[in-house]
Short mmCIF file of C-alpha atoms and ligand atoms in Angstrom, two decimals:
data_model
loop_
_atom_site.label_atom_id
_atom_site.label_comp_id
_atom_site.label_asym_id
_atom_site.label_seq_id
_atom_site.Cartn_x
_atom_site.Cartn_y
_atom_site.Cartn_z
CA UNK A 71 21.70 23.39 -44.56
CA UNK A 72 17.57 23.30 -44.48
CA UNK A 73 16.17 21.86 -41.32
CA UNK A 74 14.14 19.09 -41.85
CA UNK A 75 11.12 18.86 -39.67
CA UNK A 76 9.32 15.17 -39.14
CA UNK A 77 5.83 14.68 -38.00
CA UNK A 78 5.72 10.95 -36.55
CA UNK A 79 2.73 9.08 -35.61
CA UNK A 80 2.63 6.06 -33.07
CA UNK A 81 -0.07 3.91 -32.51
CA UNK A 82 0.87 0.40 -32.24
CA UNK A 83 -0.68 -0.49 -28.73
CA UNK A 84 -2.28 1.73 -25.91
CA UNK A 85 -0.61 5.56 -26.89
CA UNK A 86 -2.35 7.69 -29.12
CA UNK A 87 0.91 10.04 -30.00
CA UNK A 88 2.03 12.31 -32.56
CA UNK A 89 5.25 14.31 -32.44
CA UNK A 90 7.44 16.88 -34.37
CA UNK A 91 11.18 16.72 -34.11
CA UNK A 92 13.86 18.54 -35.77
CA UNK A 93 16.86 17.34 -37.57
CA UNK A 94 16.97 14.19 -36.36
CA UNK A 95 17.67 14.77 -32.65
CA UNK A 96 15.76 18.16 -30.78
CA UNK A 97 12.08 17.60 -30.33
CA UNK A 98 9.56 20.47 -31.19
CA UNK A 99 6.30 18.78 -29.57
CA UNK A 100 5.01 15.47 -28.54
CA UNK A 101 1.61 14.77 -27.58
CA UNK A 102 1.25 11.42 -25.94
CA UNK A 103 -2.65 10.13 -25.39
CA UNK A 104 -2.30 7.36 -23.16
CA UNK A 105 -5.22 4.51 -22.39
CA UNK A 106 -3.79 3.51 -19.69
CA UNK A 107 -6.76 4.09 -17.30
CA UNK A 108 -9.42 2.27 -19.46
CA UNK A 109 -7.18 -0.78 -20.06
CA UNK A 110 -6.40 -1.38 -16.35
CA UNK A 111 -9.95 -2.08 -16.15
CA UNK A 112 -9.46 -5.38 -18.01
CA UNK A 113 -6.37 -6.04 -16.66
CA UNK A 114 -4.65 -5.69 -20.00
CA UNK A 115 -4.96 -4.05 -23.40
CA UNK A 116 -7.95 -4.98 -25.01
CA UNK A 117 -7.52 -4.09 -28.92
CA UNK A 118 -10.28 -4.10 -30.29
CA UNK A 119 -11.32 -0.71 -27.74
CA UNK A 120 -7.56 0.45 -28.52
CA UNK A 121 -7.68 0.74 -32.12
CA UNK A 122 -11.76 2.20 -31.32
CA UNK A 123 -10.01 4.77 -28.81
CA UNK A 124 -7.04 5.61 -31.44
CA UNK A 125 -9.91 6.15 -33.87
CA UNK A 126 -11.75 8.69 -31.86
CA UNK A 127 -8.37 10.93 -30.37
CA UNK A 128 -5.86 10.90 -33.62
CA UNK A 129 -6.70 14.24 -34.92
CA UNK A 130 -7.02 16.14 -31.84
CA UNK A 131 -3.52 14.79 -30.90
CA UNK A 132 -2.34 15.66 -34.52
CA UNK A 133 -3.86 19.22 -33.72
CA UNK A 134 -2.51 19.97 -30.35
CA UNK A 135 1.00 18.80 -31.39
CA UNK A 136 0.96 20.99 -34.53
CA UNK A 137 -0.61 23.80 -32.43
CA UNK A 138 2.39 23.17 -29.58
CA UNK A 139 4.92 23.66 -32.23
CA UNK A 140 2.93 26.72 -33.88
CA UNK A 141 3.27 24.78 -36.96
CA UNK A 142 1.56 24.30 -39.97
CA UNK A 143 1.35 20.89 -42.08
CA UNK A 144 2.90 22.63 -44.82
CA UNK A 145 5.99 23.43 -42.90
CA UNK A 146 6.84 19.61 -42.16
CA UNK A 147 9.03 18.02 -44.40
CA UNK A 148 8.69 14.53 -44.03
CA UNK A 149 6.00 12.50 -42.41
CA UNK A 150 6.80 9.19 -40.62
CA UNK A 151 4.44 6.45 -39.29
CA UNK A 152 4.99 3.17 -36.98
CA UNK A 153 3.96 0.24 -39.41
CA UNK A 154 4.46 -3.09 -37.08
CA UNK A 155 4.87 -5.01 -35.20
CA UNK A 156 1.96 -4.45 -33.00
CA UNK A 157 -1.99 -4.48 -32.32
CA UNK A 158 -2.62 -4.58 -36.23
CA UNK A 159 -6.15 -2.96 -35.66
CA UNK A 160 -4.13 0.18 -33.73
CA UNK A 161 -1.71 0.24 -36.15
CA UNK A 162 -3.87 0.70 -39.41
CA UNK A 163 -5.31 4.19 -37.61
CA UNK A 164 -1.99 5.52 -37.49
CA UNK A 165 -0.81 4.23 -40.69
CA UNK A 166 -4.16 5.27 -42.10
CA UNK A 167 -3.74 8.95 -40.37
CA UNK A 168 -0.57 9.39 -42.16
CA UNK A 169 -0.98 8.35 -45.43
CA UNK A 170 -3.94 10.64 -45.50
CA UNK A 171 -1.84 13.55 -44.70
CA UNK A 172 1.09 12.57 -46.83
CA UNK A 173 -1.24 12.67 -49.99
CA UNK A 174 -2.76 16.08 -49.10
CA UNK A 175 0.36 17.64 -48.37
CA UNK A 176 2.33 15.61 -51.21
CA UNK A 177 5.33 14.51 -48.44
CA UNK A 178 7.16 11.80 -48.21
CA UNK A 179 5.80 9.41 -45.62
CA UNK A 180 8.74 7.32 -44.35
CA UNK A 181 7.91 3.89 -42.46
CA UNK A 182 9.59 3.16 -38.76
CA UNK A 183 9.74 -0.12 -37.31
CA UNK A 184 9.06 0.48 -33.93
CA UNK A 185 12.04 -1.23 -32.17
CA UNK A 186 14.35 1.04 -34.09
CA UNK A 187 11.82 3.76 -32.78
CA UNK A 188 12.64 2.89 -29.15
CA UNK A 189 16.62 2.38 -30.11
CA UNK A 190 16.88 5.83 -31.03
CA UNK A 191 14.57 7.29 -27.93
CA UNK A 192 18.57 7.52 -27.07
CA UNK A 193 19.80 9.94 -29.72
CA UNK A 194 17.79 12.62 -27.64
CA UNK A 195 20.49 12.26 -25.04
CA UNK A 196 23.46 11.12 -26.93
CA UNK A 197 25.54 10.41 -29.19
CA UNK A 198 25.47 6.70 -31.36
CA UNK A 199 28.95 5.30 -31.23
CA UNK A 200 29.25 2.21 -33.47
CA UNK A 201 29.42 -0.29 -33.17
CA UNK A 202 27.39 -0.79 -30.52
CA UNK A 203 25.05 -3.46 -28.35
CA UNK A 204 21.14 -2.53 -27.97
CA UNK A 205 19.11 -4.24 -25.69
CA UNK A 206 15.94 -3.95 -26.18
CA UNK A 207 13.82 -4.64 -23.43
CA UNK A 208 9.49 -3.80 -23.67
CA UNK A 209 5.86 -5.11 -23.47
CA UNK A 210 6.31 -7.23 -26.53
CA UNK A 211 10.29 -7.71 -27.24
CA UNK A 212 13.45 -8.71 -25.11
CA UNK A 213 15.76 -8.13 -28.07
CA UNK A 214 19.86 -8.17 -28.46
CA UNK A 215 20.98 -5.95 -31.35
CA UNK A 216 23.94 -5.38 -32.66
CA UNK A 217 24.64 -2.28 -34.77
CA UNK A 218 27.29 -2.04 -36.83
CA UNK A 219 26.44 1.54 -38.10
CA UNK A 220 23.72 3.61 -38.54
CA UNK A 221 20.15 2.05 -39.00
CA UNK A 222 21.65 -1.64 -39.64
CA UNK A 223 20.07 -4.63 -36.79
CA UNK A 224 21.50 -7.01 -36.44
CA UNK A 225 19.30 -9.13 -33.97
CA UNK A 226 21.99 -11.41 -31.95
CA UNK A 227 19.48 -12.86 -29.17
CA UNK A 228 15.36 -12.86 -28.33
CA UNK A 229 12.90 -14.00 -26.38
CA UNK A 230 12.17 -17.68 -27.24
CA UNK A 231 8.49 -17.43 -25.60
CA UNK A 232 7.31 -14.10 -23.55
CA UNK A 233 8.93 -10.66 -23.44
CA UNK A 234 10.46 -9.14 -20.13
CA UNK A 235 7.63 -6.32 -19.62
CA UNK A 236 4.99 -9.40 -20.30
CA UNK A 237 6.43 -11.32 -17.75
CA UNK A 238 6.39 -8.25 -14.87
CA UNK A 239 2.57 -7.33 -15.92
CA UNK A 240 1.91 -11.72 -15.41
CA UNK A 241 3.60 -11.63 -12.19
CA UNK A 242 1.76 -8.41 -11.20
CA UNK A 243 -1.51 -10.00 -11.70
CA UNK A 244 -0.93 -13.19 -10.31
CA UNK A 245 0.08 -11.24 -7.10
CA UNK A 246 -3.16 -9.39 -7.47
CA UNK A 247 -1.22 -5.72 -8.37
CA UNK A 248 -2.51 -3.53 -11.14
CA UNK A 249 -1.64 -3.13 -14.83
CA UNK A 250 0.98 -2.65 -16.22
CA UNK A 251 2.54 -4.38 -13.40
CA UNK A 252 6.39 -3.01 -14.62
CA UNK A 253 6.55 0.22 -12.74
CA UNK A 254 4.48 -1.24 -9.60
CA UNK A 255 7.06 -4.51 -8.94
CA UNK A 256 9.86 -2.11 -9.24
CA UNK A 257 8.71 0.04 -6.55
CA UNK A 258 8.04 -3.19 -4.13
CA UNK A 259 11.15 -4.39 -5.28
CA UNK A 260 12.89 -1.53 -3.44
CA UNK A 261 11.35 -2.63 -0.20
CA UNK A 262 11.32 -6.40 0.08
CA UNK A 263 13.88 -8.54 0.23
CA UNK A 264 15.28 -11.38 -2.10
CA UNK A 265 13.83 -14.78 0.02
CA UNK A 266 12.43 -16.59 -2.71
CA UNK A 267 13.76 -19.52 -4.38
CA UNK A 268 13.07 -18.42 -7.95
CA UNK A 269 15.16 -20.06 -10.70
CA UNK A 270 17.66 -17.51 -13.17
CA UNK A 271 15.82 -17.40 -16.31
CA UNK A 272 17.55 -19.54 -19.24
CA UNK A 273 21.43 -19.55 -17.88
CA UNK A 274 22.21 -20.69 -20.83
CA UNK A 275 25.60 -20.03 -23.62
CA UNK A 276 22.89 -18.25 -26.47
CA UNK A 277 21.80 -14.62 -26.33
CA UNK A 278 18.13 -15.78 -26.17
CA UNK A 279 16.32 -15.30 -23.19
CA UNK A 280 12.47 -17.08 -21.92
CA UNK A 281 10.85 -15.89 -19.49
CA UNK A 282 7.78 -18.05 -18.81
CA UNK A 283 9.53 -20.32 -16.55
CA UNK A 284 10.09 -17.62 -13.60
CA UNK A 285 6.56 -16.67 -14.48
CA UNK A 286 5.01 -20.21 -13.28
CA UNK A 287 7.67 -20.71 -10.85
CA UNK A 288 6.21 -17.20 -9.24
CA UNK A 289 2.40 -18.78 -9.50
CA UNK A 290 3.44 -22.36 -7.99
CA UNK A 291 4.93 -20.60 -5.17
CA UNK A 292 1.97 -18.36 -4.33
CA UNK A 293 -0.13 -21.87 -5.02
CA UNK A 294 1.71 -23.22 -2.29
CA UNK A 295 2.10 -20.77 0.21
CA UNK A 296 -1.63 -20.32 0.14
CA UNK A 297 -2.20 -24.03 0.36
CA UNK A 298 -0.06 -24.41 3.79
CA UNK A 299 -1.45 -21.09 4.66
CA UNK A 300 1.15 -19.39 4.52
CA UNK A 301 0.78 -15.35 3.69
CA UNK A 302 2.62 -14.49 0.47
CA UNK A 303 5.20 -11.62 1.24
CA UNK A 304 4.08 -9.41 -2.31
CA UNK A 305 7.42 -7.54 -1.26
CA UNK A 306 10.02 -9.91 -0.79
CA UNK A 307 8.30 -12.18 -4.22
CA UNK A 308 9.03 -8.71 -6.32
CA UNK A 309 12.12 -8.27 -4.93
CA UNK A 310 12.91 -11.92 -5.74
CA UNK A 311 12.09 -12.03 -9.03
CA UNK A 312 13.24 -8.65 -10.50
CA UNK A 313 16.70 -9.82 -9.03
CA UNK A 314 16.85 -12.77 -11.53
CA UNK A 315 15.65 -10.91 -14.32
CA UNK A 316 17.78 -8.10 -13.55
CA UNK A 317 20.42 -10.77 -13.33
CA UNK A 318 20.22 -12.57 -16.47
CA UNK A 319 19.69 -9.27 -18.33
CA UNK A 320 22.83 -7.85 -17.43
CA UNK A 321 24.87 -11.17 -17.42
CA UNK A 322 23.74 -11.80 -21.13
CA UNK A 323 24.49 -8.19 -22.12
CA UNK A 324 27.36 -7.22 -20.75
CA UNK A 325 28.48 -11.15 -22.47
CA UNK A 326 27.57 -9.41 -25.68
CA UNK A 327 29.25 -6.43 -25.37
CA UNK A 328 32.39 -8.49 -24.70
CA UNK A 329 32.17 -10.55 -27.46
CA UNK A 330 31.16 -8.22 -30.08
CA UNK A 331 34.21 -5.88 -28.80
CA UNK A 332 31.60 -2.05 -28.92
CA UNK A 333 32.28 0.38 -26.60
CA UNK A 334 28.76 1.79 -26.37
CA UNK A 335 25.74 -0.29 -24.85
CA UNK A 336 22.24 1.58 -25.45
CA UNK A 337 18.92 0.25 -23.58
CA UNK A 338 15.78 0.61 -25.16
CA UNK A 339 12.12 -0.28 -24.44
CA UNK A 340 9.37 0.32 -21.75
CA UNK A 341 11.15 -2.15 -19.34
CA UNK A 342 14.26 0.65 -20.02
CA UNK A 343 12.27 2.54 -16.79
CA UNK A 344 13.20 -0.09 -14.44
CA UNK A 345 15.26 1.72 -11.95
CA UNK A 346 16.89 -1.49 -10.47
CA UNK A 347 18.13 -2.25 -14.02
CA UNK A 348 19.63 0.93 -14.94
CA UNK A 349 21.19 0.92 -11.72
CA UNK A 350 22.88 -2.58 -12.08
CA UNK A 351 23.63 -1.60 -15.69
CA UNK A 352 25.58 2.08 -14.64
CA UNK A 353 27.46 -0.04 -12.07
CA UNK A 354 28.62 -2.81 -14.73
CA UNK A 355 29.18 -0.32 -17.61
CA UNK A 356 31.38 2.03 -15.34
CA UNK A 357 33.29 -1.03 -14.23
CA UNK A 358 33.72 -2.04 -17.91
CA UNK A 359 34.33 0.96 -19.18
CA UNK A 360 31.68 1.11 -21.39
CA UNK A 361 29.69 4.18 -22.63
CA UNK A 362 26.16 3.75 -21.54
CA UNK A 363 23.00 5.30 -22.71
CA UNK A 364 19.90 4.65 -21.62
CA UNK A 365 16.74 7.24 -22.71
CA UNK A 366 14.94 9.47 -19.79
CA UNK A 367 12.33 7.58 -18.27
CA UNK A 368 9.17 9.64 -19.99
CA UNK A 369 10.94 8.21 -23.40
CA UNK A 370 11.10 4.58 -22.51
CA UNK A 371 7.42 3.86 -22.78
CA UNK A 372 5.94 4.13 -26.15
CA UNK A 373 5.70 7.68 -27.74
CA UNK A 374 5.77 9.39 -31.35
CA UNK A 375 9.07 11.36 -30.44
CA UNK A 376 11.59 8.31 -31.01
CA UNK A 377 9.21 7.68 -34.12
CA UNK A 378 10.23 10.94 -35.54
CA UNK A 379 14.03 10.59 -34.61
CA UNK A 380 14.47 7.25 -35.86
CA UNK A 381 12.50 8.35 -39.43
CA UNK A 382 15.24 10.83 -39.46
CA UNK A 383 17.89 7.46 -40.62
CA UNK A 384 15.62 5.53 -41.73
CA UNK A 385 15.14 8.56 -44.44
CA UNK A 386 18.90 8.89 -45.23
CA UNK A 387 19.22 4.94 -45.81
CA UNK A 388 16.54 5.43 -48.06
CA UNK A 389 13.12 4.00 -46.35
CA UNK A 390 10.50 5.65 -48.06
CA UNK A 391 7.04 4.32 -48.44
CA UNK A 392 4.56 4.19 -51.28
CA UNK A 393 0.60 4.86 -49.90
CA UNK A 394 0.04 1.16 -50.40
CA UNK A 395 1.92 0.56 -47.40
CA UNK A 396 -0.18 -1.75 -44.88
CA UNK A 397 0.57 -2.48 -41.00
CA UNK A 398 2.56 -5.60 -40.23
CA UNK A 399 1.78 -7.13 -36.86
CA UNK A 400 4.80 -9.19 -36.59
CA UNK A 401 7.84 -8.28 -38.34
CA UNK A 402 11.17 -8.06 -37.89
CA UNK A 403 13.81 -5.50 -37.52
CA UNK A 404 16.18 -5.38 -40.30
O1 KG4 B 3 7.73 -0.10 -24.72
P1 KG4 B 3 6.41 -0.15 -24.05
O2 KG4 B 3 5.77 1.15 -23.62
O3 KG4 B 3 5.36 -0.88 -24.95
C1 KG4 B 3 5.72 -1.92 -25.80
O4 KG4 B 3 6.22 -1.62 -26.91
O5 KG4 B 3 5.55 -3.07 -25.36
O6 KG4 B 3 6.59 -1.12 -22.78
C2 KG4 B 3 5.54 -1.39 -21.90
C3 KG4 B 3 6.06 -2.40 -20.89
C4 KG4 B 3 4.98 -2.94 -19.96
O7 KG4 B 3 5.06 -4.34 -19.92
C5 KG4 B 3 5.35 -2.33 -18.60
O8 KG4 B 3 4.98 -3.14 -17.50
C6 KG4 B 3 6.85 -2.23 -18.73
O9 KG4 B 3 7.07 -1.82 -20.05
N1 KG4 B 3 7.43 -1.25 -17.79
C7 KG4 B 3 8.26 -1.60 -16.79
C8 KG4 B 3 8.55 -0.41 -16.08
N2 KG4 B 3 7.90 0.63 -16.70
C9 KG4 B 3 7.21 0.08 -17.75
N3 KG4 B 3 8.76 -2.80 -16.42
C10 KG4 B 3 9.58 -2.85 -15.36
N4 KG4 B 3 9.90 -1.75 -14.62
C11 KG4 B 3 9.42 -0.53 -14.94
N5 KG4 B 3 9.74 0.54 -14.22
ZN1 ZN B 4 7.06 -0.07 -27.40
#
């Protein structure tokens, strides 16, 4: 059989990144341009300088990835493109990138929704076994997904008001930390311990979770610590609250899996990195029996590599896009 090389572009928030793969599962080359440092600045991603900053860096990315791979454009079969939901401006350069190309080269340019991107970040480590639980866990979503085979969501559960990764960069900065606050309360977390009276997120019988209610809870208890001069222990308060949302994550999940009878539960999403939730998650999954997969850390924040994989299914179910394609925002995965 031919192999069937993808170039994937991703730019639906901070990352500039383009990527090869191969056959649906061995990357080629990945370039990921991150913004990381310019962001932090404001304390946040501004998008109006992200989709500016995509702008400039998209084809010297799309060069150095093709040079990487000592590839040409004419040997890639397929080309693939995020198209929502996201920072609309950020999107359209991408989007804009690889229509371009796929009307040069006459290719077929194959639209990813880029949850199902970060769902099959785990097919470069292993197998799908369906059906199966995702739980999708990032900057923007806290999604359960049930898949009953290939490329089919079925979304079970969400976030009723802000998404997990929101919630750890709002607790960062009210705790005066740098952005993105994720990776920096999960290192604290390791060292403090849990003496904070924070409630457990939405304990609740749905698979929806809501997360701004720990996230005020954290800010009145700074408030009043300060006010009866108390020092806030940044430790122990990062401790405290990844406990409860490693807590309700797990509890609702490992419900799901239950009830929905899979044998496989796959993590996806930025907030994927945490290391206190993969931990907690290898524990409960080798209790339960359960096959667990969970991407390598440098493929849980947002890159052009799961892009490319999940383009590879998307393809065989038939997703194809015409050049009229335009970014969506907000949409949902199907
Ligand atoms: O998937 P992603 O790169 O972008 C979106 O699609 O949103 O996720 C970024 C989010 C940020 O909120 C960041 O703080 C969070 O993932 N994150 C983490 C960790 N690493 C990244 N959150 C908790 N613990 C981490 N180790
Ligand atoms: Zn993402």
């Amino acid at each position: 059989m031919k192999d069937i090389y993808i170039l994937a572009i991703e730019t639906s928030c901070d990352e500039t990144s383009v990527s090869i793969t191969k056959n649906g599962t061995e990357e080629i080359s990945t370039v990921i341009l991150s913004q990381m440092d310019i962001h932090k600045q404001y304390g946040g991603v501004v998008p109006e300088i992200a989709s500016r900053k995509h702008l400039e860096n998209i084809t010297m990315v799309l060069e150095e990835t093709l040079s990487k791979a000592k590839m040409k454009m004419t040997e890639i079969d397929f080309l693939a493109v995020t198209y929502g939901p996201g920072l609309i401006g950020s999107l359209l350069i991408g989007l804009e990138a690889a229509k371009t190309l796929a009307f040069i080269y006459q290719k077929p340019l194959i639209p990813v929704h880029h949850i199902a991107g970060h769902i099959y970040a785990n097919k470069l480590n292993n197998k799908l076994c369906f059906p199966l639980i995702c739980l999708v866990v990032s900057g923007g979503h806290t999604d359960l997904i049930y898949m009953e085979k290939d490329y089919s969501f079925l979304k079970i559960g969400g976030t009723l008001d802000d998404a997990v990764g929101e919630s750890y960069d709002k607790v960062a900065r009210v705790l005066g930390l740098n952005y993105p606050g994720g990776p920096i309360i999960d290192k604290l977390a390791t060292k403090g311990q849990d003496t904070y009276d924070l409630p457990l997120p939405l304990d609740d019988d749905t698979y929806n979770f809501s997360f701004s209610g720990i996230k005020s809870a954290v800010m009145n208890l700074i408030n009043n610590e300060k006010q009866r001069g108390n020092k806030v222990r940044v430790e122990d308060v990062a401790t405290s609250f990844q406990n409860r949302i490693i807590n309700i994550l797990t509890k609702k999940t490992m419900r799901a899996v239950e009830e929905y009878q899979v044998r496989q539960l796959l993590i996806a999403g930025g907030v994927a990195a945490n290391k206190g939730l993969r931990e907690k998650f290898k524990q409960l999954c080798a209790k339960g029996n359960i096959a667990l997969s969970i991407p390598k850390i440098k493929y849980c924040t947002d890159n052009a590599t799961m892009i490319s994989i999940a383009a590879y299914y998307a393809y065989h179910k038939g997703h194809v896009a015409n050049l009229e394609i335009s970014g969506k925002a907000n949409v949902s995965i199907k």
